[in-house]
mmCIF file of C-alpha atoms in Angstrom:
data_model
loop_
_atom_site.group_PDB
_atom_site.id
_atom_site.type_symbol
_atom_site.label_atom_id
_atom_site.label_comp_id
_atom_site.label_asym_id
_atom_site.label_seq_id
_atom_site.Cartn_x
_atom_site.Cartn_y
_atom_site.Cartn_z
ATOM 1 C CA MET Q 1 335.774 164.768 103.000
ATOM 2 C CA ASP Q 2 334.037 164.032 106.233
ATOM 3 C CA ASN Q 3 330.212 162.586 105.537
ATOM 4 C CA GLY Q 4 328.627 163.494 108.951
ATOM 5 C CA ASP Q 5 328.296 160.397 110.226
ATOM 6 C CA HIS Q 6 329.436 159.415 113.867
ATOM 7 C CA VAL Q 7 331.518 157.084 115.290
ATOM 8 C CA ILE Q 8 330.128 155.168 118.825
ATOM 9 C CA ILE Q 9 332.518 153.307 120.513
ATOM 10 C CA LEU Q 10 332.064 150.804 123.344
ATOM 11 C CA ASN Q 11 333.360 148.663 125.850
ATOM 12 C CA CYS Q 12 337.092 151.027 125.730
ATOM 13 C CA LYS Q 13 337.450 149.154 129.347
ATOM 14 C CA ASP Q 14 339.203 145.865 127.415
ATOM 15 C CA VAL Q 15 341.178 147.393 125.043
ATOM 16 C CA ILE Q 16 343.828 145.628 125.209
ATOM 17 C CA LEU Q 17 347.593 146.910 124.255
ATOM 18 C CA THR Q 18 350.218 144.119 123.129
ATOM 19 C CA GLY Q 19 353.889 143.140 123.997
ATOM 20 C CA LYS Q 20 354.574 145.841 126.646
ATOM 21 C CA LYS Q 21 352.663 148.514 125.871
ATOM 22 C CA LEU Q 22 351.284 149.233 129.175
ATOM 23 C CA ASP Q 23 354.099 149.709 131.218
ATOM 24 C CA GLN Q 24 357.008 151.381 128.192
ATOM 25 C CA LYS Q 25 353.828 153.842 126.543
ATOM 26 C CA ILE Q 26 353.602 157.414 128.577
ATOM 27 C CA TYR Q 27 351.325 160.027 127.909
ATOM 28 C CA ARG Q 28 352.872 162.703 127.765
ATOM 29 C CA HIS Q 29 351.145 166.343 128.508
ATOM 30 C CA HIS Q 30 352.061 169.790 130.015
ATOM 31 C CA SER Q 31 350.514 172.006 132.880
ATOM 32 C CA GLY Q 32 352.030 175.587 131.055
ATOM 33 C CA TYR Q 33 353.946 176.750 133.679
ATOM 34 C CA ILE Q 34 357.853 176.127 134.338
ATOM 35 C CA GLY Q 35 358.439 172.326 134.428
ATOM 36 C CA GLY Q 36 354.822 171.811 134.246
ATOM 37 C CA MET Q 37 355.553 168.530 132.408
ATOM 38 C CA LYS Q 38 352.804 165.402 133.559
ATOM 39 C CA GLU Q 39 353.483 161.561 132.818
ATOM 40 C CA THR Q 40 350.544 158.944 132.955
ATOM 41 C CA PRO Q 41 352.025 155.556 132.196
ATOM 42 C CA ALA Q 42 349.555 153.205 129.590
ATOM 43 C CA ARG Q 43 348.158 151.356 132.696
ATOM 44 C CA VAL Q 44 346.751 153.745 134.813
ATOM 45 C CA MET Q 45 345.233 156.007 132.537
ATOM 46 C CA MET Q 46 343.473 152.474 131.266
ATOM 47 C CA ASP Q 47 342.506 151.922 134.458
ATOM 48 C CA LYS Q 48 341.253 156.061 136.206
ATOM 49 C CA ASN Q 49 340.802 156.875 132.574
ATOM 50 C CA PRO Q 50 339.902 154.337 129.470
ATOM 51 C CA GLU Q 51 337.622 156.589 127.637
ATOM 52 C CA LYS Q 52 340.790 159.404 127.265
ATOM 53 C CA ALA Q 53 343.349 156.822 126.271
ATOM 54 C CA MET Q 54 340.857 155.911 123.605
ATOM 55 C CA MET Q 55 340.098 159.068 122.167
ATOM 56 C CA LEU Q 56 343.735 159.943 121.918
ATOM 57 C CA ALA Q 57 344.320 156.898 120.177
ATOM 58 C CA VAL Q 58 340.801 158.882 117.828
ATOM 59 C CA LYS Q 59 342.404 161.901 118.034
ATOM 60 C CA GLY Q 60 346.257 160.147 116.331
ATOM 61 C CA MET Q 61 344.654 158.862 113.441
ATOM 62 C CA LEU Q 62 342.854 161.261 112.345
ATOM 63 C CA PRO Q 63 344.121 164.108 110.348
ATOM 64 C CA HIS Q 64 345.704 167.623 112.174
ATOM 65 C CA ASN Q 65 343.891 170.334 110.228
ATOM 66 C CA SER Q 66 340.634 171.501 110.771
ATOM 67 C CA LEU Q 67 338.280 168.684 109.214
ATOM 68 C CA GLY Q 68 339.978 166.076 111.819
ATOM 69 C CA ARG Q 69 338.936 168.341 114.440
ATOM 70 C CA GLN Q 70 335.294 168.453 113.282
ATOM 71 C CA MET Q 71 335.611 165.318 112.406
ATOM 72 C CA LEU Q 72 336.412 163.906 116.438
ATOM 73 C CA LYS Q 73 333.803 166.319 117.440
ATOM 74 C CA LYS Q 74 331.054 162.963 116.229
ATOM 75 C CA VAL Q 75 332.827 160.446 117.740
ATOM 76 C CA ARG Q 76 331.100 158.925 120.645
ATOM 77 C CA ILE Q 77 333.636 156.870 123.495
ATOM 78 C CA TYR Q 78 331.955 154.985 126.551
ATOM 79 C CA ALA Q 79 333.825 152.476 128.997
ATOM 80 C CA GLY Q 80 331.008 150.197 128.993
ATOM 81 C CA SER Q 81 328.181 148.947 127.095
ATOM 82 C CA GLU Q 82 326.112 151.218 128.500
ATOM 83 C CA HIS Q 83 325.798 154.202 126.181
ATOM 84 C CA GLU Q 84 322.710 157.368 125.796
ATOM 85 C CA ASN Q 85 322.626 157.549 121.947
ATOM 86 C CA ILE Q 86 320.293 154.617 122.118
ATOM 87 C CA ALA Q 87 317.444 157.270 120.748
ATOM 88 C CA GLN Q 88 319.258 157.460 117.753
ATOM 89 C CA LYS Q 89 318.627 154.636 116.630
ATOM 90 C CA PRO Q 90 322.827 153.624 116.147
ATOM 91 C CA GLU Q 91 324.008 150.477 113.686
ATOM 92 C CA LYS Q 92 326.455 147.472 115.008
ATOM 93 C CA TRP Q 93 328.807 147.162 112.320
ATOM 94 C CA GLU Q 94 331.092 144.109 112.962
ATOM 95 C CA PHE Q 95 334.999 143.108 111.829
#
């Protein structure tokens, strides 16, 4: 059930992957052309684009249907602590 809450994730550049995930985990996508499989190791993905790595992690945890796509639109991810959602007065939750 989607209650309409938006989620803001900050400091995703500081994420720590346990074990050998930085060297063994590979992100794959296909360009659509023959032989167009692209592979990016987790170490490179975290250095270049940590927001995308976090978005893919969150996307994998959501349901793979229209509700999950709707929920993913309400996730905002930022590499640093600065974000542009100050006007919405977000509340900080500590885990």
